[in-house]
mmCIF file of C-alpha atoms and ligand atoms in Angstrom:
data_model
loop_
_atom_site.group_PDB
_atom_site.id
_atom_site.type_symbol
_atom_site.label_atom_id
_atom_site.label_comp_id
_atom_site.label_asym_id
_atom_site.label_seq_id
_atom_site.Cartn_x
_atom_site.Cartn_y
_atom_site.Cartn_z
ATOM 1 C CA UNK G 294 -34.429 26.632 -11.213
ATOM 2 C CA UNK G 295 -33.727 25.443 -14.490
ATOM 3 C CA UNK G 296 -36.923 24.084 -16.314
ATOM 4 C CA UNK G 297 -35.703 20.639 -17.008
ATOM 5 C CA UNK G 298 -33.761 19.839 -14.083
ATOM 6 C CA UNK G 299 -35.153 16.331 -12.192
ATOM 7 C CA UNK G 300 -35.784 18.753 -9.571
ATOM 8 C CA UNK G 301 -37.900 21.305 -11.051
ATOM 9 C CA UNK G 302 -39.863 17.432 -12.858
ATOM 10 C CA UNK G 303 -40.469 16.202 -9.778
ATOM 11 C CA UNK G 304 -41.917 19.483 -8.179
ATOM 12 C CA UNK G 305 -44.459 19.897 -10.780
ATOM 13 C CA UNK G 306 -45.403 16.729 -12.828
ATOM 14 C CA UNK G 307 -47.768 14.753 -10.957
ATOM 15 C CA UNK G 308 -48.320 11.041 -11.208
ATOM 16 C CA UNK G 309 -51.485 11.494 -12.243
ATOM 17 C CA UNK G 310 -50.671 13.889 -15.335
ATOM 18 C CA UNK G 311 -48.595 10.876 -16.306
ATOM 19 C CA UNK G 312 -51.119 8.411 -15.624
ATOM 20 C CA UNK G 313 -53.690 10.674 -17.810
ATOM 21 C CA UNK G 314 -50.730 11.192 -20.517
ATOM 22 C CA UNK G 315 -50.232 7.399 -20.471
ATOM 23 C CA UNK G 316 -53.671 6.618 -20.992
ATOM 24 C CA UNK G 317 -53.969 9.646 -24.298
ATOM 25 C CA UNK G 318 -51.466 7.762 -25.998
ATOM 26 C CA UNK G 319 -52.384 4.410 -25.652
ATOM 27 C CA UNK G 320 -55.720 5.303 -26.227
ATOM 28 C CA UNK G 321 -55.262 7.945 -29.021
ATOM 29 C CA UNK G 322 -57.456 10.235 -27.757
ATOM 30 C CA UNK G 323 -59.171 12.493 -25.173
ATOM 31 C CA UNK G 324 -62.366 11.490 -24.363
ATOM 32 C CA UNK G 325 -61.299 7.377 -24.099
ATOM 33 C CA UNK G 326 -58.665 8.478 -21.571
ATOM 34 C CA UNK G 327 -61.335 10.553 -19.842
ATOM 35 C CA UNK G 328 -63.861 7.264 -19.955
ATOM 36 C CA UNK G 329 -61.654 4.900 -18.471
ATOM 37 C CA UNK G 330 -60.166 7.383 -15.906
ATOM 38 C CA UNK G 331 -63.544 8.714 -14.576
ATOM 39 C CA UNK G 332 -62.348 12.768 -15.736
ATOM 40 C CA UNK G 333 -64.161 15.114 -17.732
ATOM 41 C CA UNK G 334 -62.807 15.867 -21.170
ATOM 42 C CA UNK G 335 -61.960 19.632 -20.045
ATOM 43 C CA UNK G 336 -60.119 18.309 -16.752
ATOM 44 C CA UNK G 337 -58.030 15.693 -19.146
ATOM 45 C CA UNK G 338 -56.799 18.892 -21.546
ATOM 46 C CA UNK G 339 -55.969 20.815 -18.437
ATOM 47 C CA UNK G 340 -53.816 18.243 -16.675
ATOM 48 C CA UNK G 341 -52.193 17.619 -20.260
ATOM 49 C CA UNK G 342 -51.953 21.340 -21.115
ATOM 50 C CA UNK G 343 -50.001 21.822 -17.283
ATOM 51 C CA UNK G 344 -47.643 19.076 -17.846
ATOM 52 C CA UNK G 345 -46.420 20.299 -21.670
ATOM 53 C CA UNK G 346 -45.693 24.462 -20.268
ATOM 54 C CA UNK G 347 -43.681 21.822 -17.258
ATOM 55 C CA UNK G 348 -41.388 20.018 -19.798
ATOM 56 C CA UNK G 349 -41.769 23.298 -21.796
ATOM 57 C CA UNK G 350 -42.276 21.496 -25.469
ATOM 58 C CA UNK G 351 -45.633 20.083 -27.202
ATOM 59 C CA UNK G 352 -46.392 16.491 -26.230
ATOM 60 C CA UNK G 353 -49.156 15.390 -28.489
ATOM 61 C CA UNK G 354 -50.021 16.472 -31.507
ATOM 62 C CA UNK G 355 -53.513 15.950 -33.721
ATOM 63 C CA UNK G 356 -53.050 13.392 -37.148
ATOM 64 C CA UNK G 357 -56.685 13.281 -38.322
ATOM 65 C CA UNK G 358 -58.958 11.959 -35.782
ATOM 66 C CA UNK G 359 -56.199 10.245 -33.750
ATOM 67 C CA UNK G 360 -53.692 12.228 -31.015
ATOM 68 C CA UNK G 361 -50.252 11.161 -31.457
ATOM 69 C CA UNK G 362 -46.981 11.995 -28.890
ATOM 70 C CA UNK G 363 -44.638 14.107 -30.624
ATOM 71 C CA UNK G 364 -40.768 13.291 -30.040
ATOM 72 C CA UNK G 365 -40.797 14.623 -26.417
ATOM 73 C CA UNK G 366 -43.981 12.858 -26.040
ATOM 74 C CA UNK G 367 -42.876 9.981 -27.050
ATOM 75 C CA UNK G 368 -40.198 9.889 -23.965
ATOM 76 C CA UNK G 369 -42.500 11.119 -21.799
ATOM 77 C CA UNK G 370 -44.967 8.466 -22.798
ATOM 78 C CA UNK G 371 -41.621 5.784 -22.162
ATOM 79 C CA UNK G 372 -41.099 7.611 -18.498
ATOM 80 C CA UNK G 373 -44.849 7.252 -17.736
ATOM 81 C CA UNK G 374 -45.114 3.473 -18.439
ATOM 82 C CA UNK G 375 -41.876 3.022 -16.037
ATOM 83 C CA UNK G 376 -43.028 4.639 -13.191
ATOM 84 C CA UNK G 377 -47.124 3.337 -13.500
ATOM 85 C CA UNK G 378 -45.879 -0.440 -13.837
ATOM 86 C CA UNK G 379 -43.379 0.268 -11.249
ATOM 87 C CA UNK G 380 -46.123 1.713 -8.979
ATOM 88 C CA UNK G 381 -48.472 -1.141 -9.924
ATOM 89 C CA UNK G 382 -45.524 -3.710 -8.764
ATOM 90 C CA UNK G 383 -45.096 -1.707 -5.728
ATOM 91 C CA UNK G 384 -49.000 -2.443 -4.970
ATOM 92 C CA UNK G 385 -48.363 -6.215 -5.767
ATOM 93 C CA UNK G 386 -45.294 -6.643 -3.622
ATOM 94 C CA UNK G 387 -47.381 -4.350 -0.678
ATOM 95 C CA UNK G 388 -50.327 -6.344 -0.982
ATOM 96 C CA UNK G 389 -48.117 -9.525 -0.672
ATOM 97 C CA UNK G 390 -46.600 -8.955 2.388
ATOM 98 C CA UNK G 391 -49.821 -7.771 3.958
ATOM 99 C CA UNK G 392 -50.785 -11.493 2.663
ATOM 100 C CA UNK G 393 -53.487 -9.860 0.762
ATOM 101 C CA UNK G 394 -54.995 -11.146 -2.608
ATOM 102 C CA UNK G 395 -54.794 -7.669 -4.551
ATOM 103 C CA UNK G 396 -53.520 -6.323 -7.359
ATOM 104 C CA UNK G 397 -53.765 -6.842 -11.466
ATOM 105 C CA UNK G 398 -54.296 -10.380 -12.697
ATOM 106 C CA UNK G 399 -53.802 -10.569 -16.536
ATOM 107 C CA UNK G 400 -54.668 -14.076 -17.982
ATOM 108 C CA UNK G 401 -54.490 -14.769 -21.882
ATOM 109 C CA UNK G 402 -56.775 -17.768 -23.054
ATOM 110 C CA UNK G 403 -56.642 -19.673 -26.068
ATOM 111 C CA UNK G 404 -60.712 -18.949 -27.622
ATOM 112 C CA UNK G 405 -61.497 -22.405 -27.061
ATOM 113 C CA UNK G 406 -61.026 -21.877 -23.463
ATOM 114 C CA UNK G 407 -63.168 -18.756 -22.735
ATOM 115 C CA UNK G 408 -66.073 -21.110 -22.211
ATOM 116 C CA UNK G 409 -65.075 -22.126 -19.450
ATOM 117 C CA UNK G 410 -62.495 -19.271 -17.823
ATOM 118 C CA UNK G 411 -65.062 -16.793 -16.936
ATOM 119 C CA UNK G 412 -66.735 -19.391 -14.181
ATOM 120 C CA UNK G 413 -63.467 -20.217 -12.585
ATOM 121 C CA UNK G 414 -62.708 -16.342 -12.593
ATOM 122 C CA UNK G 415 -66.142 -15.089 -11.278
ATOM 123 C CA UNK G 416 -65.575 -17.816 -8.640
ATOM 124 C CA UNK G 417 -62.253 -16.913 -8.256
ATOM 125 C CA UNK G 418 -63.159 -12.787 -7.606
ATOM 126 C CA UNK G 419 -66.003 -13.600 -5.300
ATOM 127 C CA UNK G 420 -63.628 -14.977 -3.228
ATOM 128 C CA UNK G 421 -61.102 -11.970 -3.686
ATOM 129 C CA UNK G 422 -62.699 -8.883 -4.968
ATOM 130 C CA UNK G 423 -59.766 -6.502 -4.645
ATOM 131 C CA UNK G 424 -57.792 -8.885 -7.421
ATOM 132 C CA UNK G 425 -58.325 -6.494 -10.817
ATOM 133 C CA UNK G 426 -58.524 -9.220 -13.581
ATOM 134 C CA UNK G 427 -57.885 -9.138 -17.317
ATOM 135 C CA UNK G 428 -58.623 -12.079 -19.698
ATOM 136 C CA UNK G 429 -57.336 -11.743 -23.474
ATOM 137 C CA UNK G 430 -58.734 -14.306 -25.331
ATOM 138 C CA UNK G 431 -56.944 -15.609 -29.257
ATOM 139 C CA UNK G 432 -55.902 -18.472 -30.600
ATOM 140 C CA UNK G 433 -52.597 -20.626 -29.892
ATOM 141 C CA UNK G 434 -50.600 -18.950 -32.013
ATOM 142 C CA UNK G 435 -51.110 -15.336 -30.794
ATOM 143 C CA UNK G 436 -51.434 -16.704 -26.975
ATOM 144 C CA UNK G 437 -48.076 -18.183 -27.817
ATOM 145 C CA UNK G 438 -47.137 -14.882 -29.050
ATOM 146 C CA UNK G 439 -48.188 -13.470 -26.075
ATOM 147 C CA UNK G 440 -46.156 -15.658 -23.321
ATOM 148 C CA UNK G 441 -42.814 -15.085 -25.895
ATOM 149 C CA UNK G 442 -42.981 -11.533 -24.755
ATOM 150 C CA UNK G 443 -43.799 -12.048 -21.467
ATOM 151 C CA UNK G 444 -47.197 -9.984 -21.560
ATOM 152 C CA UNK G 445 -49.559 -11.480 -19.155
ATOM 153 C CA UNK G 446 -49.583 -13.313 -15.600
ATOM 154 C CA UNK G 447 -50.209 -16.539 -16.600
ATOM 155 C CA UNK G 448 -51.843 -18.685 -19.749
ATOM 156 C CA UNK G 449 -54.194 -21.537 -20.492
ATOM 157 C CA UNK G 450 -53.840 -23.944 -23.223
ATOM 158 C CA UNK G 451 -54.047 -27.216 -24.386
ATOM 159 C CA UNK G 452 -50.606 -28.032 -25.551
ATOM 160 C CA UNK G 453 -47.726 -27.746 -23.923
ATOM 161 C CA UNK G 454 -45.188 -25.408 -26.223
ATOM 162 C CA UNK G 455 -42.063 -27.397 -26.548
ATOM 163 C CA UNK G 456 -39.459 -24.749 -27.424
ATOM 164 C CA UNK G 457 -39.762 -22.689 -25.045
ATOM 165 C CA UNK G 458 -38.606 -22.469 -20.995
ATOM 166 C CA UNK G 459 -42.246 -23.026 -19.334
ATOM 167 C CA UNK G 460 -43.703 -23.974 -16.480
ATOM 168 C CA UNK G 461 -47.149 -25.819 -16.929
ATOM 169 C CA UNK G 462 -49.675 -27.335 -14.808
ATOM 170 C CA UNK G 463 -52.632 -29.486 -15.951
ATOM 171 C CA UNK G 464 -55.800 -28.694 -14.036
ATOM 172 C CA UNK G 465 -59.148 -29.735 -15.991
ATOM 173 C CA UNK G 466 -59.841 -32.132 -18.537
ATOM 174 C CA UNK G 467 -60.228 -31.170 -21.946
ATOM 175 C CA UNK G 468 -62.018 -33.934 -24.120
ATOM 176 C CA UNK G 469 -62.670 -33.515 -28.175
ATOM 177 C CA UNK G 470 -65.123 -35.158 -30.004
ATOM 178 C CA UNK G 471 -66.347 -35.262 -33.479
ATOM 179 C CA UNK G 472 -69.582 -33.478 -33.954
ATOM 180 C CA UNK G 473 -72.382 -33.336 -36.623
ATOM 181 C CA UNK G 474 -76.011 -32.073 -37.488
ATOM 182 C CA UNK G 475 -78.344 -34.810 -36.059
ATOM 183 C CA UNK G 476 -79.743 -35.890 -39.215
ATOM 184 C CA UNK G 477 -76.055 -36.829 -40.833
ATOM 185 C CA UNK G 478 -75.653 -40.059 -41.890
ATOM 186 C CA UNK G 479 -73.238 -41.166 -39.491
ATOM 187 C CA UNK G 480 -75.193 -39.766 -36.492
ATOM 188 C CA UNK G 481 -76.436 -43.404 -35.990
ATOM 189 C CA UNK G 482 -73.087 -45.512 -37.105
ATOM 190 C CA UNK G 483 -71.046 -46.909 -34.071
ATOM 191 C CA UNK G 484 -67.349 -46.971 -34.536
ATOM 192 C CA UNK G 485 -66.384 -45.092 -37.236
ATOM 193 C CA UNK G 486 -63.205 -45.787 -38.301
ATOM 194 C CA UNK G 487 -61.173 -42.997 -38.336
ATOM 195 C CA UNK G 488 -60.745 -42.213 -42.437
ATOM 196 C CA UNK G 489 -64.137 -42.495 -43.578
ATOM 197 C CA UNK G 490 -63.755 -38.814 -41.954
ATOM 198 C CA UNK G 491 -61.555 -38.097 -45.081
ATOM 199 C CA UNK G 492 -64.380 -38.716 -47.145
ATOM 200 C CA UNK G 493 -66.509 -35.872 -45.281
ATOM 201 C CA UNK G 494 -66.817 -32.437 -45.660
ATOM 202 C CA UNK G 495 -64.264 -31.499 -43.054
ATOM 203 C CA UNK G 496 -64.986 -27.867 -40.733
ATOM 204 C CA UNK G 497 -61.485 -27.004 -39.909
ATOM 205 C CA UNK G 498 -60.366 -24.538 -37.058
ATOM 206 C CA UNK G 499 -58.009 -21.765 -38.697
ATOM 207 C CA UNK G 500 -54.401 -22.235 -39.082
ATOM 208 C CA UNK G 501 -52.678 -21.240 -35.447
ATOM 209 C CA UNK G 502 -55.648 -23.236 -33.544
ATOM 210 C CA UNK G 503 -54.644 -25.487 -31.327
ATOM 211 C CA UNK G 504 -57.561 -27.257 -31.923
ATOM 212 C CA UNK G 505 -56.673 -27.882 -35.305
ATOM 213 C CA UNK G 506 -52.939 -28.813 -34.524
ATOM 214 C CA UNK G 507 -54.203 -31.418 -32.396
ATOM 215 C CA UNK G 508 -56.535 -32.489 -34.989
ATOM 216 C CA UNK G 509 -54.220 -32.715 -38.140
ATOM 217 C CA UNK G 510 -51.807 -34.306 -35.692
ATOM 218 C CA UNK G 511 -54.219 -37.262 -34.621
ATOM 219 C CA UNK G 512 -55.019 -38.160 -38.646
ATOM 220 C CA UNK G 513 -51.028 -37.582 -39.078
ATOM 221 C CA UNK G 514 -50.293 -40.187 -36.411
ATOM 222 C CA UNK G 515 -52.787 -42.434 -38.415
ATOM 223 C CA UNK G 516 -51.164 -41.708 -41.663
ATOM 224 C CA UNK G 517 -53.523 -39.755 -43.168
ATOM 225 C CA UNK G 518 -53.943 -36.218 -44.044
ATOM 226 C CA UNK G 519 -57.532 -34.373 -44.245
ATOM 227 C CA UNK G 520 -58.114 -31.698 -46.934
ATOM 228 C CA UNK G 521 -60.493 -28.808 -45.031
ATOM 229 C CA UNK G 522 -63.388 -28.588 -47.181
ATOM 230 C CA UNK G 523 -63.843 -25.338 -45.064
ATOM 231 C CA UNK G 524 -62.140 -23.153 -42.331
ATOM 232 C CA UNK G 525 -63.519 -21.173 -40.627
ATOM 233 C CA UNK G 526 -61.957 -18.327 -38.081
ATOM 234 C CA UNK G 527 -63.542 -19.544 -34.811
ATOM 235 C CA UNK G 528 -65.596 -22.351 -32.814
ATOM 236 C CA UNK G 529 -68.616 -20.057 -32.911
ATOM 237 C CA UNK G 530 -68.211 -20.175 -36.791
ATOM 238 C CA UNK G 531 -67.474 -24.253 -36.882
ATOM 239 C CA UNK G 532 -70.707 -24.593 -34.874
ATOM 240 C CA UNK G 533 -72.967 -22.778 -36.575
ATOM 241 C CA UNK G 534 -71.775 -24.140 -40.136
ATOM 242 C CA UNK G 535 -71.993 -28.087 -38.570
ATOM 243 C CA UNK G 536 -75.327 -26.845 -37.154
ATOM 244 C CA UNK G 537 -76.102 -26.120 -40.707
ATOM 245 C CA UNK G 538 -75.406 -28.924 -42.193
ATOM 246 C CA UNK G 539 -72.378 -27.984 -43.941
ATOM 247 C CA UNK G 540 -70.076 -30.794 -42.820
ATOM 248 C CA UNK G 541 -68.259 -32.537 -39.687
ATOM 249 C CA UNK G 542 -65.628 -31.321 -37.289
ATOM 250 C CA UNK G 543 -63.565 -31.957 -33.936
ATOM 251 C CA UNK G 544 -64.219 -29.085 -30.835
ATOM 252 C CA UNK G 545 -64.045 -29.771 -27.358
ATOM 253 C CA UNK G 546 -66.810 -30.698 -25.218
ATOM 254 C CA UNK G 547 -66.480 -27.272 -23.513
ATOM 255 C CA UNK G 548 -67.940 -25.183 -26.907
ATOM 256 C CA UNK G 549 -70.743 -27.603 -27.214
ATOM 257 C CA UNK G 550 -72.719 -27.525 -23.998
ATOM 258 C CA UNK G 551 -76.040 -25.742 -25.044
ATOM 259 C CA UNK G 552 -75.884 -27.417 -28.403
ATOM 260 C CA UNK G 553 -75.765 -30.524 -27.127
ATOM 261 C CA UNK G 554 -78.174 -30.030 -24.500
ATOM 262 C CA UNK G 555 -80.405 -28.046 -26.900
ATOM 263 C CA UNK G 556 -80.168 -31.441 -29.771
ATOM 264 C CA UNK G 557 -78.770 -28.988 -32.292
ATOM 265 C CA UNK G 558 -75.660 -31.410 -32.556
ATOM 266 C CA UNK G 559 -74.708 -34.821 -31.769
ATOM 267 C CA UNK G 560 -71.085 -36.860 -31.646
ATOM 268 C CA UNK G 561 -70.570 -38.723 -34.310
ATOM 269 C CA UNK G 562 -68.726 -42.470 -32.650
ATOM 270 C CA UNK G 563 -65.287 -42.464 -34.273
ATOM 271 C CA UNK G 564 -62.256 -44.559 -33.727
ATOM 272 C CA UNK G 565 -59.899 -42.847 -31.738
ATOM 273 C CA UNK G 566 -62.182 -40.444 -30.250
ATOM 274 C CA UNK G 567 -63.512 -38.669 -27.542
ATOM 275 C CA UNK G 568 -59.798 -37.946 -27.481
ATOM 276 C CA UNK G 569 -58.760 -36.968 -24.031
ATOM 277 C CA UNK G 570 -56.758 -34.310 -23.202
ATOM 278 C CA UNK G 571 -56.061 -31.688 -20.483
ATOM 279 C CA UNK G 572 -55.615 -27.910 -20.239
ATOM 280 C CA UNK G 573 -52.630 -26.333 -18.809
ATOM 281 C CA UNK G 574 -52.065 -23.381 -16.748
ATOM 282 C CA UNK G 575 -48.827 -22.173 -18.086
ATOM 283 C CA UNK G 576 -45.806 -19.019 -17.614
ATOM 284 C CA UNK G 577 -42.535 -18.547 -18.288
ATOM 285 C CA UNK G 578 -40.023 -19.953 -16.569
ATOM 286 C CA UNK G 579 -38.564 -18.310 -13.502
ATOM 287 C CA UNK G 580 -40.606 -15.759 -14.037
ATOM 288 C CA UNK G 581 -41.840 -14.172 -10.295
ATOM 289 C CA UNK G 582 -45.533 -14.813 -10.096
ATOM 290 C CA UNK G 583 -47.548 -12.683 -7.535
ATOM 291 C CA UNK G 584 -49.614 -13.526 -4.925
ATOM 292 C CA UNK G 585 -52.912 -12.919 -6.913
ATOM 293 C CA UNK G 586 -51.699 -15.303 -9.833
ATOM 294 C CA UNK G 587 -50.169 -17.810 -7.363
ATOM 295 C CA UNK G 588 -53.379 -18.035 -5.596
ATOM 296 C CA UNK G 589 -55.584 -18.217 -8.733
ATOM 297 C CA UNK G 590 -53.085 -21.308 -10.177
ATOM 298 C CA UNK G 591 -53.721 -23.242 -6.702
ATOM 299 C CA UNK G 592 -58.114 -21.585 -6.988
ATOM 300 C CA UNK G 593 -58.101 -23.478 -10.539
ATOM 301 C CA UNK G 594 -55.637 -26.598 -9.713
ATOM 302 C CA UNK G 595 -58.545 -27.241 -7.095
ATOM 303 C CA UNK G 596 -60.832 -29.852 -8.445
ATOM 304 C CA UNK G 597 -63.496 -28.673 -5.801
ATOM 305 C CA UNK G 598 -64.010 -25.701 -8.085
ATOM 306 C CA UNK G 599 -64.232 -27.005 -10.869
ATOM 307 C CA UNK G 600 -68.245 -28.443 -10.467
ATOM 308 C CA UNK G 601 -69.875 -25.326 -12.430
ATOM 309 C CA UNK G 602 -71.712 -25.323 -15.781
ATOM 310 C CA UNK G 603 -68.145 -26.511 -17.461
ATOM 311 C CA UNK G 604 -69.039 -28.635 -19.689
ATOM 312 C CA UNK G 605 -71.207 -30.879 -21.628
ATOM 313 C CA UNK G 606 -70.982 -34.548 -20.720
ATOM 314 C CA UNK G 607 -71.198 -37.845 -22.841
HETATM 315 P P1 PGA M 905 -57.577 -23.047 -29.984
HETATM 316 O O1 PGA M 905 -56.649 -23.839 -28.949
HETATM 317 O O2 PGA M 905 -58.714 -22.439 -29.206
HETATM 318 O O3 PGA M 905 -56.606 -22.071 -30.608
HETATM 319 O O4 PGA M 905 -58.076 -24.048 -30.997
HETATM 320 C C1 PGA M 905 -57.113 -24.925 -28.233
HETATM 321 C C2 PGA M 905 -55.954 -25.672 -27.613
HETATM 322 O O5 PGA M 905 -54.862 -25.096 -27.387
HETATM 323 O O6 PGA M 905 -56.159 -26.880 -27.340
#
């Protein structure tokens, strides 16, 4: 039988020489692929070793400390990604019509929003275990990025995109406030208005946060601009510096719960704020949604499960 007839392929490569190829390449290595798929190192080179004498060329080849496909690997690499996510949509649409909540759930956050994701996902799992979840976690502009290319289930932000075909839901509240160390000057002064901020030291989200969009938009509206007499590349980050005296800024509620609690931080009573807003479950639309995400946009829609350690309150 000739070597490289479909035939001969589908006698001797097994799915799970592609699945362990797959993972090689993606991984750029041996021993990650072996970690993540549970196999010794020797049984990974083995499996690898059987399916290169099968397509009869070399499939990977060694660039420093990193494995690389060569040009037959690289097709084989394309076939293997085919056939696993057609295998994995074969689980979803099984799963489905046995009306069971299975399968791969991959959710991309915008940061601000992984305080609160991980309780309405661990409530979400306890109630369907067999659901395999993945949360990716950047700011608006890479989530945005993200739902372009169509990479994950489902998102949650706090804006809407506007140029783009979406679907969106709101589900939770999302409230900002302005925040400062407790001994600022302005931690005692009641209605603030809104441009003595421009005479602050203003913490400002990196460019691409949505929290900073919304921000710079507000003071916009108002006809004012605010010159960032710092940015820093996360809420963590903004916290910490506030926390250190180092100047103002606007998060939501969500980042601040232990800090508030805690007294390391206190909201500062400006014009205009707590500024209310809401976050959105959002995907492309028309795109086919499976069972598992369906069933996690109705678990989160669900006010009822939404009374876990959220949120701070004022
Ligand atoms: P961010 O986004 O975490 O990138 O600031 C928040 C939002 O979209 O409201």
């Amino acid at each position: 039988m000739n070597k490289t007839s479909s035939d001969f392929l589908i006698r001797h490569v097994t799915l799970r020489q592609l699945q362990i190829y797959e993972a090689v390449v993606r991984l750029g290595g041996y021993s990650h692929a072996g970690r993540l798929l549970h196999l010794t190192q020797p049984t990974v080179s083995m499996q690898l070793k059987k399916l290169s004498e099968t397509i009869d060329l070399p499939l990977l080849e060694q660039v420093g400390k990193r494995t690389h496909p060569t040009a037959a690997g690289r097709q084989v690499y394309k076939t293997a990604c085919n056939i696993l996510e057609q295998l994995s949509d074969l689980e979803n649409t099984t799963a489905e019509l046995k009306q069971v909540v299975k399968g791969n759930l991959q959710i991309a956050v915008v940061t601000t929003a992984k305080y609160f994701m991980p309780y309405l996902l661990g409530a979400f799992l306890d109630l369907h275990p067999q659901v395999k979840p993945s949360l990716t976690v950047a700011n608006r502009a890479l989530v945005l990025e993200r739902l372009r290319c169509n990479q994950d289930d489902l998102l949650i932000m706090g804006q809407v995109p506007d140029n783009l075909k979406v679907e969106a839901h709101p589900f939770l509240h999302n409230t900002l406030v302005v925040i400062s160390h407790p001994d600022h000057p302005l931690a005692q002064s009641r209605e603030i208005p809104l441009e003595y901020l421009s005479k602050e030291r203003f913490l400002e989200r990196e460019p691409g946060s949505g929290t900073r969009l919304l921000t710079e938009r507000l003071f916009a509206e108002q006809g004012f601009s605010i010159e960032p007499y710092m940015e820093l590349g996360s809420s963590e980050a903004i916290k910490q510096a506030v926390m250190a005296g180092l100047g103002i800024a606007v998060l939501s509620l969500h980042n601040l719960r232990l800090e508030l609690n805690g007294g390391h931080l206190v909201i500062l009573d400006v014009e205009g704020f707590p500024l209310q807003r809401q976050w959105y479950v959002v995907y492309l639309k028309g795109k086919k949604l499976s069972l598992a995400t369906r069933t996690f946009i109705e678990f989160i829609r669900d006010p009822s499960h939404h009374k876990l350690p959220l949120m701070a309150s004022i």
